[in-house]
XYZ file of C-alpha atoms in Angstrom:
661
model
C 9.420 30.207 -9.843
C 6.852 29.551 -7.280
C 4.223 29.685 -9.999
C 6.154 27.212 -12.025
C 6.518 24.812 -9.099
C 2.732 24.928 -8.472
C 2.034 24.289 -12.173
C 4.065 20.992 -12.136
C 1.727 18.934 -10.015
C -1.530 20.888 -10.430
C -1.707 20.644 -14.303
C -2.133 16.971 -14.122
C -4.531 17.495 -11.345
C -6.676 19.730 -13.397
C -6.595 17.379 -16.245
C -7.831 14.676 -14.003
C -10.727 16.555 -12.444
C -11.897 17.705 -15.991
C -11.647 14.207 -17.499
C -13.230 12.526 -14.317
C -16.145 15.021 -13.765
C -16.637 16.104 -17.184
C -15.894 13.070 -19.268
C -19.316 12.603 -20.670
C -19.391 16.252 -21.688
C -15.907 16.464 -23.474
C -16.066 12.955 -24.718
C -13.238 10.418 -25.281
C -11.045 12.829 -27.456
C -11.518 15.690 -24.867
C -10.408 13.433 -22.080
C -7.294 12.289 -23.564
C -6.398 15.716 -24.944
C -6.789 17.657 -21.524
C -4.914 14.985 -19.711
C -2.126 14.866 -22.176
C -1.915 18.531 -22.272
C -1.756 18.828 -18.465
C 1.172 16.192 -18.234
C 2.984 17.733 -21.199
C 2.735 21.290 -19.415
C 4.110 19.579 -16.278
C 6.973 17.914 -18.295
C 7.988 21.267 -19.980
C 7.925 22.917 -16.512
C 10.042 20.208 -15.090
C 12.579 20.749 -17.800
C 12.627 24.401 -16.893
C 13.108 23.672 -13.167
C 15.888 21.310 -14.041
C 17.669 24.159 -16.115
C 17.168 26.425 -12.984
C 18.475 23.989 -10.576
C 21.417 23.249 -12.674
C 22.086 26.928 -12.585
C 22.501 26.641 -8.840
C 18.992 27.758 -7.800
C 17.097 25.669 -5.171
C 13.947 26.347 -3.145
C 12.616 25.233 0.244
C 9.685 26.955 1.416
C 6.240 26.601 2.908
C 3.105 27.374 0.751
C 0.419 26.846 3.227
C 0.128 26.122 7.083
C -2.703 23.716 7.524
C -2.748 23.806 11.426
C -0.488 24.132 14.522
C -0.903 21.731 17.482
C 1.213 21.906 20.406
C 4.019 23.582 18.610
C 3.919 21.055 15.667
C 3.334 22.791 12.380
C 1.558 20.867 9.688
C 2.478 22.418 6.486
C 2.359 22.122 2.604
C 5.640 23.087 0.968
C 8.118 22.359 -1.810
C 11.709 21.305 -1.808
C 13.202 21.857 -5.172
C 16.674 20.619 -5.623
C 18.753 18.422 -7.948
C 17.267 15.210 -6.421
C 13.786 16.571 -6.910
C 14.616 17.811 -10.347
C 15.702 14.351 -11.647
C 12.517 12.742 -10.191
C 10.314 15.457 -11.910
C 11.830 14.660 -15.261
C 11.540 11.011 -15.081
C 8.022 10.882 -13.609
C 6.525 13.416 -16.114
C 8.314 12.175 -19.177
C 7.289 8.441 -18.575
C 3.848 9.451 -17.569
C 3.456 11.647 -20.860
C 4.517 8.557 -22.904
C 2.112 6.341 -21.104
C -0.770 8.902 -21.626
C -0.129 8.951 -25.217
C 0.186 5.234 -25.563
C -3.141 4.767 -23.671
C -5.014 6.373 -26.540
C -4.220 3.276 -28.726
C -4.298 0.669 -26.022
C -7.733 1.623 -24.554
C -9.333 2.674 -27.782
C -12.241 0.443 -27.321
C -12.585 0.281 -23.596
C -15.911 1.828 -22.212
C -13.915 3.343 -19.268
C -11.767 5.450 -21.388
C -12.433 8.811 -19.799
C -12.204 7.190 -16.284
C -8.874 5.668 -17.116
C -7.330 9.027 -18.355
C -8.585 10.759 -15.306
C -6.989 8.028 -12.885
C -3.528 8.061 -14.541
C -3.383 11.804 -14.476
C -4.363 11.861 -10.851
C -1.793 9.242 -10.208
C 0.834 11.547 -11.798
C -0.306 14.416 -9.436
C 0.008 12.173 -6.494
C 3.603 11.102 -7.223
C 4.602 14.737 -8.014
C 3.395 16.080 -4.634
C 5.254 13.147 -3.025
C 8.737 13.957 -4.689
C 8.293 17.806 -4.247
C 7.507 17.608 -0.627
C 9.564 19.357 1.972
C 7.904 17.895 5.043
C 6.752 14.366 6.258
C 3.038 15.391 6.289
C 3.031 16.257 2.620
C 5.155 13.216 1.961
C 2.542 10.917 3.541
C -0.145 12.580 1.747
C 1.474 11.766 -1.484
C 2.401 8.394 -0.266
C -1.254 7.364 0.450
C -2.534 9.099 -2.535
C -0.621 7.022 -4.984
C -1.751 4.049 -3.010
C -5.325 4.982 -3.363
C -5.039 5.707 -7.058
C -3.135 2.413 -7.461
C -6.023 0.573 -5.970
C -8.492 2.294 -8.420
C -6.289 1.362 -11.403
C -5.291 -2.167 -10.558
C -9.160 -2.852 -10.118
C -10.000 -0.738 -13.013
C -11.788 -3.716 -14.598
C -13.788 -4.171 -11.543
C -16.244 -6.722 -12.854
C -13.448 -9.368 -12.747
C -12.971 -11.141 -9.473
C -9.339 -11.446 -10.083
C -8.944 -7.659 -10.483
C -10.797 -7.075 -7.218
C -8.683 -9.553 -5.431
C -5.506 -7.898 -6.861
C -6.316 -4.347 -5.758
C -7.487 -5.425 -2.352
C -4.271 -7.424 -1.981
C -2.160 -4.360 -2.921
C -4.075 -2.152 -0.590
C -3.826 -4.313 2.279
C -0.079 -5.339 1.962
C 0.737 -1.665 1.653
C -1.164 -0.810 4.801
C 1.256 -3.205 6.433
C 4.276 -1.183 5.233
C 2.449 2.191 6.010
C 2.030 1.047 9.667
C 5.986 1.002 9.994
C 6.169 4.323 8.019
C 3.756 5.960 10.362
C 5.571 4.586 13.315
C 8.840 6.142 11.808
C 7.209 9.420 11.130
C 5.647 9.421 14.767
C 8.948 8.954 16.442
C 10.337 11.862 14.508
C 7.411 14.075 15.324
C 7.806 13.183 19.137
C 11.458 13.424 19.505
C 12.330 16.122 16.935
C 9.222 18.155 17.427
C 9.041 18.990 13.835
C 7.889 17.325 10.394
C 10.111 19.674 8.418
C 12.928 17.936 6.554
C 15.556 20.526 7.269
C 14.627 20.952 10.867
C 14.756 17.081 11.272
C 17.950 16.613 9.501
C 19.590 19.445 11.624
C 18.631 17.368 14.609
C 19.689 14.057 13.226
C 22.913 13.867 15.307
C 20.952 14.643 18.595
C 18.455 11.954 17.586
C 21.430 9.518 17.205
C 22.235 9.942 20.914
C 18.790 8.865 22.244
C 17.468 5.329 23.065
C 14.056 4.501 22.222
C 12.333 3.611 25.505
C 9.703 0.964 24.162
C 12.111 -1.071 22.254
C 15.591 -0.308 23.814
C 16.908 0.359 20.266
C 18.912 3.516 19.427
C 16.124 6.011 18.427
C 17.686 6.706 15.017
C 17.607 2.920 14.117
C 14.115 2.726 15.207
C 13.095 5.571 13.027
C 15.079 4.367 9.995
C 13.685 0.863 10.074
C 10.181 2.077 10.568
C 10.704 4.335 7.445
C 12.055 1.491 5.517
C 9.261 -0.704 6.400
C 7.270 1.835 4.552
C 9.632 1.681 1.626
C 9.366 -2.240 1.717
C 5.756 -2.155 1.016
C 5.729 0.703 -1.421
C 8.668 -0.598 -3.275
C 7.598 -4.349 -2.967
C 10.561 -5.742 -1.030
C 10.428 -9.195 0.396
C 8.150 -10.251 2.179
C 5.921 -7.286 1.228
C 6.485 -7.930 -2.474
C 3.274 -10.127 -3.032
C 0.972 -7.416 -4.280
C 3.094 -6.176 -7.344
C 2.800 -9.405 -9.722
C -1.058 -9.517 -9.117
C -1.126 -5.809 -9.879
C -0.866 -7.019 -13.586
C -4.687 -7.421 -13.328
C -4.868 -3.697 -14.353
C -4.472 -2.481 -18.063
C -0.859 -2.500 -19.198
C -0.337 1.242 -19.453
C -0.790 1.495 -15.657
C 1.564 -1.407 -15.070
C 4.164 0.645 -16.960
C 3.394 3.719 -14.876
C 3.240 2.086 -11.575
C 6.221 -0.155 -11.971
C 8.530 1.931 -13.947
C 8.669 5.428 -12.750
C 6.082 6.061 -9.972
C 4.638 4.037 -7.013
C 7.221 1.339 -6.642
C 10.146 3.926 -6.847
C 8.620 6.069 -4.072
C 10.426 3.985 -1.666
C 13.704 4.407 -3.177
C 13.280 8.085 -3.447
C 12.201 8.319 0.118
C 15.119 6.329 1.504
C 17.561 8.642 -0.569
C 15.799 11.717 0.747
C 16.392 10.396 4.287
C 19.941 9.656 3.673
C 21.010 12.191 6.443
C 19.075 9.789 8.997
C 20.114 6.461 7.580
C 23.739 7.241 7.502
C 23.593 7.476 11.136
C 22.409 3.788 11.614
C 24.770 0.896 10.205
C 22.022 -1.469 11.538
C 19.368 0.026 9.451
C 21.712 -0.014 6.371
C 22.436 -3.586 7.061
C 18.823 -4.466 7.225
C 18.293 -2.523 4.041
C 21.141 -4.191 1.977
C 20.104 -7.627 2.944
C 16.585 -7.069 2.139
C 17.393 -5.623 -1.169
C 19.805 -8.390 -2.143
C 17.344 -11.028 -1.245
C 14.660 -9.508 -3.418
C 16.934 -9.028 -6.315
C 17.939 -12.649 -6.439
C 14.861 -14.672 -5.325
C 12.411 -12.557 -7.434
C 14.486 -12.959 -10.527
C 14.372 -16.736 -10.125
C 10.583 -16.688 -10.171
C 10.613 -14.802 -13.535
C 12.317 -17.801 -15.265
C 9.291 -19.988 -14.801
C 6.652 -17.326 -15.624
C 4.704 -17.774 -19.023
C 2.484 -14.721 -18.892
C 4.556 -11.875 -20.727
C 3.504 -9.201 -18.214
C 4.383 -11.188 -15.191
C 7.838 -11.798 -16.382
C 8.369 -8.153 -16.636
C 6.630 -7.729 -13.106
C 9.209 -9.981 -11.501
C 11.982 -8.242 -13.423
C 10.806 -5.095 -11.634
C 10.923 -6.711 -8.364
C 14.426 -7.772 -9.026
C 15.672 -4.477 -10.210
C 14.030 -2.895 -7.314
C 16.087 -5.059 -5.179
C 19.194 -3.886 -6.883
C 18.183 -0.246 -5.902
C 17.420 -1.187 -2.412
C 20.845 -2.891 -1.979
C 22.432 0.289 -3.263
C 20.835 2.314 -0.621
C 22.161 -0.059 2.025
C 25.623 0.433 0.562
C 25.165 4.188 0.968
C 25.360 4.460 -2.768
C 22.099 6.676 -2.883
C 23.153 8.288 -6.178
C 23.689 4.765 -7.717
C 20.057 3.915 -6.714
C 18.520 7.110 -8.099
C 20.698 6.642 -11.251
C 19.353 2.909 -11.587
C 15.705 4.308 -10.674
C 16.164 6.777 -13.766
C 17.503 4.260 -16.256
C 15.182 1.524 -15.160
C 12.166 3.924 -15.563
C 13.110 4.087 -19.211
C 13.826 0.336 -20.169
C 11.113 -0.855 -17.789
C 8.537 1.186 -19.248
C 9.816 0.112 -22.869
C 9.331 -3.605 -21.698
C 5.895 -3.078 -20.212
C 4.585 -1.011 -23.164
C 6.272 -3.390 -25.614
C 4.446 -6.389 -23.853
C 1.205 -4.413 -24.086
C 1.964 -3.833 -27.907
C 2.368 -7.606 -28.316
C -0.976 -8.208 -26.373
C -2.744 -5.973 -28.842
C -1.087 -7.726 -31.769
C -2.139 -11.218 -30.364
C -5.639 -9.949 -29.723
C -5.200 -9.880 -26.007
C -3.287 -13.048 -25.625
C -0.636 -12.914 -22.733
C 0.750 -16.474 -22.670
C 4.089 -16.595 -24.220
C 3.577 -20.307 -24.933
C 0.946 -19.196 -27.544
C 3.336 -16.766 -29.306
C 6.683 -17.085 -31.040
C 7.918 -15.899 -34.400
C 6.474 -12.477 -33.821
C 9.642 -10.685 -35.047
C 8.676 -10.294 -38.668
C 5.182 -9.140 -37.624
C 6.149 -6.515 -35.166
C 9.531 -5.140 -36.211
C 9.153 -1.974 -34.131
C 7.901 -3.613 -31.063
C 10.544 -6.235 -31.430
C 13.307 -3.597 -31.928
C 12.274 -1.723 -28.826
C 11.593 -4.732 -26.616
C 15.223 -6.051 -27.563
C 16.710 -2.684 -26.345
C 14.764 -2.946 -23.188
C 15.756 -6.435 -22.636
C 19.409 -5.682 -23.345
C 19.274 -2.794 -20.911
C 17.583 -4.886 -18.300
C 20.161 -7.534 -18.534
C 22.848 -4.837 -17.841
C 24.892 -5.265 -21.129
C 27.088 -2.399 -22.517
C 26.779 0.262 -23.815
C 23.001 0.489 -22.946
C 21.678 2.281 -19.848
C 21.153 -0.520 -17.515
C 24.766 -1.633 -17.678
C 26.209 1.686 -16.199
C 23.715 1.712 -13.305
C 23.600 -1.800 -12.309
C 27.509 -2.256 -12.765
C 27.861 0.696 -10.385
C 25.396 -0.792 -7.792
C 27.347 -4.318 -7.697
C 30.638 -2.429 -7.311
C 29.351 -0.278 -4.623
C 27.943 -3.239 -2.719
C 31.212 -4.924 -2.998
C 33.064 -1.929 -1.556
C 30.533 -1.438 1.254
C 31.555 -2.060 4.731
C 28.135 -2.729 6.529
C 27.278 -6.201 7.852
C 25.621 -8.249 5.071
C 27.470 -6.579 2.209
C 29.301 -9.894 1.355
C 26.019 -11.912 0.985
C 24.448 -8.946 -0.959
C 27.344 -8.920 -3.422
C 27.052 -12.663 -4.061
C 23.287 -12.466 -4.535
C 23.503 -9.489 -6.864
C 26.102 -11.266 -9.035
C 23.851 -14.400 -9.199
C 20.958 -12.196 -10.108
C 22.863 -10.789 -13.110
C 22.954 -14.242 -14.650
C 19.239 -14.989 -13.848
C 18.494 -11.383 -15.130
C 20.277 -12.140 -18.537
C 18.376 -15.461 -18.792
C 14.859 -14.108 -18.147
C 15.401 -10.948 -20.193
C 16.421 -12.986 -23.443
C 13.988 -15.741 -22.404
C 11.183 -13.267 -23.126
C 12.617 -12.115 -26.391
C 13.354 -15.502 -27.658
C 10.084 -16.966 -26.432
C 7.951 -14.288 -27.882
C 9.527 -13.040 -31.076
C 11.835 -15.904 -32.388
C 11.156 -19.688 -33.094
C 8.011 -21.483 -34.228
C 4.825 -19.395 -34.827
C 2.851 -21.179 -32.101
C 0.036 -18.953 -32.181
C -1.277 -20.569 -35.402
C -1.865 -23.748 -33.586
C -2.964 -22.644 -30.256
C -6.777 -22.317 -29.191
C -7.694 -18.759 -28.568
C -10.779 -18.916 -26.472
C -9.039 -17.451 -23.666
C -7.598 -14.120 -24.187
C -5.456 -13.463 -21.142
C -5.923 -11.078 -18.297
C -5.883 -8.084 -20.296
C -8.760 -8.808 -22.569
C -11.276 -6.083 -22.867
C -14.931 -6.796 -22.555
C -15.600 -6.015 -26.193
C -12.650 -7.460 -27.777
C -13.966 -10.942 -28.390
C -11.941 -12.839 -30.928
C -12.690 -16.338 -32.092
C -10.665 -17.147 -35.229
C -7.204 -17.423 -36.387
C -4.686 -14.941 -34.939
C -2.962 -12.739 -37.616
C -0.411 -10.501 -35.671
C -0.043 -7.060 -36.682
C 1.964 -3.988 -35.768
C 0.610 -1.639 -33.281
C -0.645 1.929 -34.454
C 1.728 4.753 -34.372
C 0.184 6.111 -31.143
C 1.500 3.038 -29.502
C 4.999 2.538 -31.308
C 6.022 6.219 -31.089
C 6.063 6.344 -27.149
C 8.068 2.906 -27.461
C 10.620 4.544 -29.746
C 10.849 7.721 -27.595
C 11.370 5.610 -24.365
C 13.847 3.341 -26.171
C 16.254 6.212 -26.802
C 16.990 7.037 -23.166
C 16.934 3.189 -22.517
C 20.157 3.333 -24.705
C 21.644 6.621 -23.935
C 20.633 7.591 -20.359
C 23.489 5.465 -18.761
C 26.119 7.870 -20.271
C 25.249 10.471 -17.746
C 26.977 8.360 -15.141
C 29.871 10.672 -14.832
C 27.975 13.773 -13.661
C 25.376 11.859 -11.627
C 27.652 9.673 -9.701
C 31.103 11.104 -9.599
C 30.754 14.819 -9.895
C 28.537 15.541 -6.838
C 25.545 16.263 -9.042
C 23.158 15.924 -5.947
C 25.080 18.124 -3.736
C 23.460 18.452 -0.388
C 20.456 16.451 -1.319
C 22.228 13.407 -0.457
C 24.483 13.009 2.442
C 27.113 10.164 2.944
C 29.143 9.557 6.261
C 32.783 9.486 6.266
C 32.729 5.968 7.207
C 30.944 4.929 4.006
C 33.343 5.227 1.261
C 31.997 3.127 -1.705
C 31.073 6.003 -4.099
C 34.240 7.830 -3.316
C 36.518 4.738 -4.056
C 34.565 4.275 -7.144
C 35.217 7.949 -8.370
C 38.854 7.357 -7.962
C 38.833 4.485 -10.393
C 36.376 6.207 -12.950
C 38.127 7.521 -16.013
C 35.087 8.197 -18.350
C 32.242 6.315 -20.218
C 34.318 4.666 -22.963
C 37.072 3.197 -20.485
C 34.175 1.991 -18.264
C 32.402 0.131 -21.239
C 35.918 -1.345 -22.238
C 36.403 -2.465 -18.521
C 32.819 -3.641 -18.403
C 33.561 -6.244 -21.313
C 36.220 -7.962 -19.214
C 34.131 -7.936 -15.910
C 32.424 -10.697 -14.040
C 28.799 -9.136 -14.258
C 29.287 -8.777 -18.056
C 30.242 -12.490 -18.589
C 27.431 -13.709 -16.092
C 24.904 -11.633 -18.141
C 26.015 -12.999 -21.442
C 25.946 -16.367 -20.071
C 22.300 -15.830 -19.096
C 21.532 -14.726 -22.673
C 23.529 -17.481 -24.348
C 21.619 -19.946 -22.067
C 18.353 -18.537 -23.105
C 19.237 -18.691 -26.654
C 20.322 -22.421 -26.535
C 17.063 -23.473 -24.456
C 14.575 -21.521 -26.422
C 15.981 -21.476 -30.046
C 18.579 -24.200 -30.440
C 17.104 -26.886 -28.212
C 13.349 -25.792 -27.449
C 12.785 -29.297 -26.341
C 15.126 -28.994 -23.398
C 13.042 -26.663 -20.904
C 10.300 -29.266 -20.560
C 12.918 -31.989 -19.754
C 14.838 -29.564 -17.227
C 11.612 -28.753 -15.657
C 10.747 -32.423 -15.024
C 14.256 -33.058 -13.982
C 14.224 -30.379 -11.268
C 10.508 -30.648 -10.570
C 10.828 -29.692 -6.797
C 12.825 -26.566 -7.626
C 10.364 -25.663 -10.350
C 7.586 -26.257 -8.021
C 8.847 -23.969 -5.438
C 9.516 -21.186 -8.027
C 5.926 -21.683 -9.558
C 4.501 -21.427 -5.855
C 6.427 -18.394 -5.403
C 8.103 -19.719 -2.389
C 4.835 -20.241 -0.860
C 4.331 -16.526 0.133
C 0.829 -16.366 -1.191
C -0.189 -19.569 0.232
C 1.080 -18.609 3.602
C -0.427 -15.353 3.743
C -3.714 -16.652 2.451
C -3.601 -19.424 5.195
C -2.163 -17.416 8.282
C -3.170 -13.727 7.749
C -6.221 -13.934 5.525
C -7.372 -17.326 7.020
C -6.419 -16.210 10.651
C -8.348 -12.903 10.132
C -11.317 -14.968 8.824
C -11.086 -17.296 11.843
C -10.650 -14.310 14.291
C -13.920 -12.970 12.779
C -15.650 -16.096 13.088
C -14.611 -16.644 16.671
C -15.750 -12.972 17.587
C -18.906 -13.653 15.668
C -19.595 -17.036 17.347
C -18.326 -16.238 20.823
C -18.820 -12.468 20.923
C -21.829 -11.871 18.887
C -23.836 -14.877 19.279
C -22.973 -16.011 22.824
C -22.123 -12.725 24.601
C -24.133 -9.969 22.784
C -27.230 -12.097 21.276
C -26.852 -14.830 23.850
C -26.159 -13.139 27.123
C -26.718 -9.437 26.756
C -29.822 -9.525 24.523
C -31.658 -12.776 24.773
C -30.072 -13.353 28.311
C -31.706 -10.231 29.688
C -34.913 -10.628 27.900
C -35.124 -14.181 29.550
C -34.252 -12.739 32.822
C -37.097 -10.124 32.624
C -39.344 -12.881 31.277
C -38.510 -15.015 34.556
C -39.053 -12.101 36.729
C -42.387 -11.167 35.080
C -43.363 -14.917 35.501
C -42.712 -14.690 39.230
C -44.311 -11.208 39.755
C -47.407 -12.416 37.631
C -48.169 -14.905 40.392
C -48.968 -11.983 42.559
C -51.256 -10.312 40.067
C -54.401 -12.511 40.322
C -56.918 -9.748 39.938
C -58.841 -10.812 43.058
C -59.476 -7.847 45.494
C -59.575 -10.049 48.535
C -55.992 -11.249 47.951
C -54.848 -7.547 47.616
C -56.618 -6.539 51.000
C -55.300 -9.546 52.608
C -51.643 -8.668 51.432
C -52.167 -5.117 52.618
C -53.237 -6.227 56.140
C -50.301 -8.562 56.292
C -47.840 -5.745 55.269
C -49.333 -3.584 57.983
C -48.874 -6.276 60.692
C -45.285 -6.719 59.662
C -44.614 -3.046 59.832
C -46.331 -2.532 63.158
C -44.415 -5.583 64.512
C -41.067 -4.155 63.370
C -41.920 -0.677 64.833
C -43.118 -2.088 68.112
C -40.043 -4.400 68.461
C -37.679 -1.263 68.038
C -39.423 0.635 70.721
């Protein structure tokens, strides 16, 4: 099986290297065939690993020892268990669909081979992250997905907006990674190992230690440090600001980053670290409050967005908040379950948005769309499935996972759970509203695209896709619609796996829950099957809140399309706050970016110009010049003056010598 484990990450890596280094040799078709083949092989192997794991087999071993320093071993190894197997299936399947979709979406882009190389390398990085059995390899995968996301977000590197977006993503994630490194550093210092099993074995011992620098319990400091890393990678408030701007990258990578890979890395990491987090209620409270805040307040921003991709992006932020809140409630299995269902329906929404963008000749503004249902029947059907799942309506996948999270948070006994429960319930209404707002605004109502000017083609316009004429929408080619259909199937059906995943101890020892955290155990007592859960869900508060949101969207954008403008004018201050995204971007630009520029300017003027140039360089040169000016007076060139000076010196020396005697 070791060979199989190695094939899973390295098959996409081989594809990435061949497409990247030999792209001109193998051509466009060769690039997509080699990368798709690599990811397909990885997916098939992941299925085989899942079968092996379900048969009761696991693996935790070292493949390579990089170095040993002071008793600390730095190793490369794999941990294959049921948690890993789920992540492998999700990552490879979504990545495979995105690879196939990319053939159609990037058909005319001059960077075709380069893009396939990047997304295949991205897949490799994520697989190395989820398969790691130690913090060194985890950090390698963690930084690798960050690096490749930088390349992908700024793929169209001639655009200033893309350069700004990838730089923003890079810098914000470095903030989170600082906390992540602090957590890993504390583990290495106090546990003396970076191996998961060793660290988890010492977790109770770590829980008895107080960290000297902060005075915090060591386990709390470790967990908060690790979670700060997750806040950056999984885009939690206030480190969320990079994710909406990442829409500057091509749509396929938006789907890959935001559905199954990079942004879910933080959720996976905290779930993997459950033996540590379970020992700190303080850390869990921090996690649940941050998650609930993100879930509600990012959902509110989605209701004022007009760019179709940004609506889905803020939806991703909100859904990540739900997952994070589940982690804080010790419902790790519910978080992973929502990660899985979300990967499918969010990939559908992103790729569906990309299909709309293709049909609209790379227009992204929903105000210039409308009435596309009859032109894009397949895209419409799949996006509708994704929207229903995203809103959490039964019997689609999102209902089971989101409802489970809300119930787990309600049952949680950590501080902040009450606020989190209210915030998540409010987020359900908002989620239903923005999900169906996208559907009604884009696919129903008046065909606004016939009246709108089309000189501007939105953020996703390709350099050679100029279009200056009337827009006539058309359904996307099969290479685009088939991945949409294949992803829509699990977006409908994946939720029906709730029984084994949540209540039949599917994850086994991969996830640890303390005896004082009983949310999942209590939910298990009241779970009687999928159908009873659906029937009960039809009478639950979350269902009626989601339905209320959907009906409100229908009323405002179908029945009374004149009202949104009136409401916006009536609540102009609130709308302004949402459009300004609560001022996070402005504050960061003013305080952090502006502060950094001000500090640089101060160092330049005071340090470089005054101290270095003025004092050290120019000052020393001036001092030498002045000294030379004085010395120059003694160098007249007249011999008699030199003779007189020598005579005077001799007289002085004799006087001093005779005086001593």
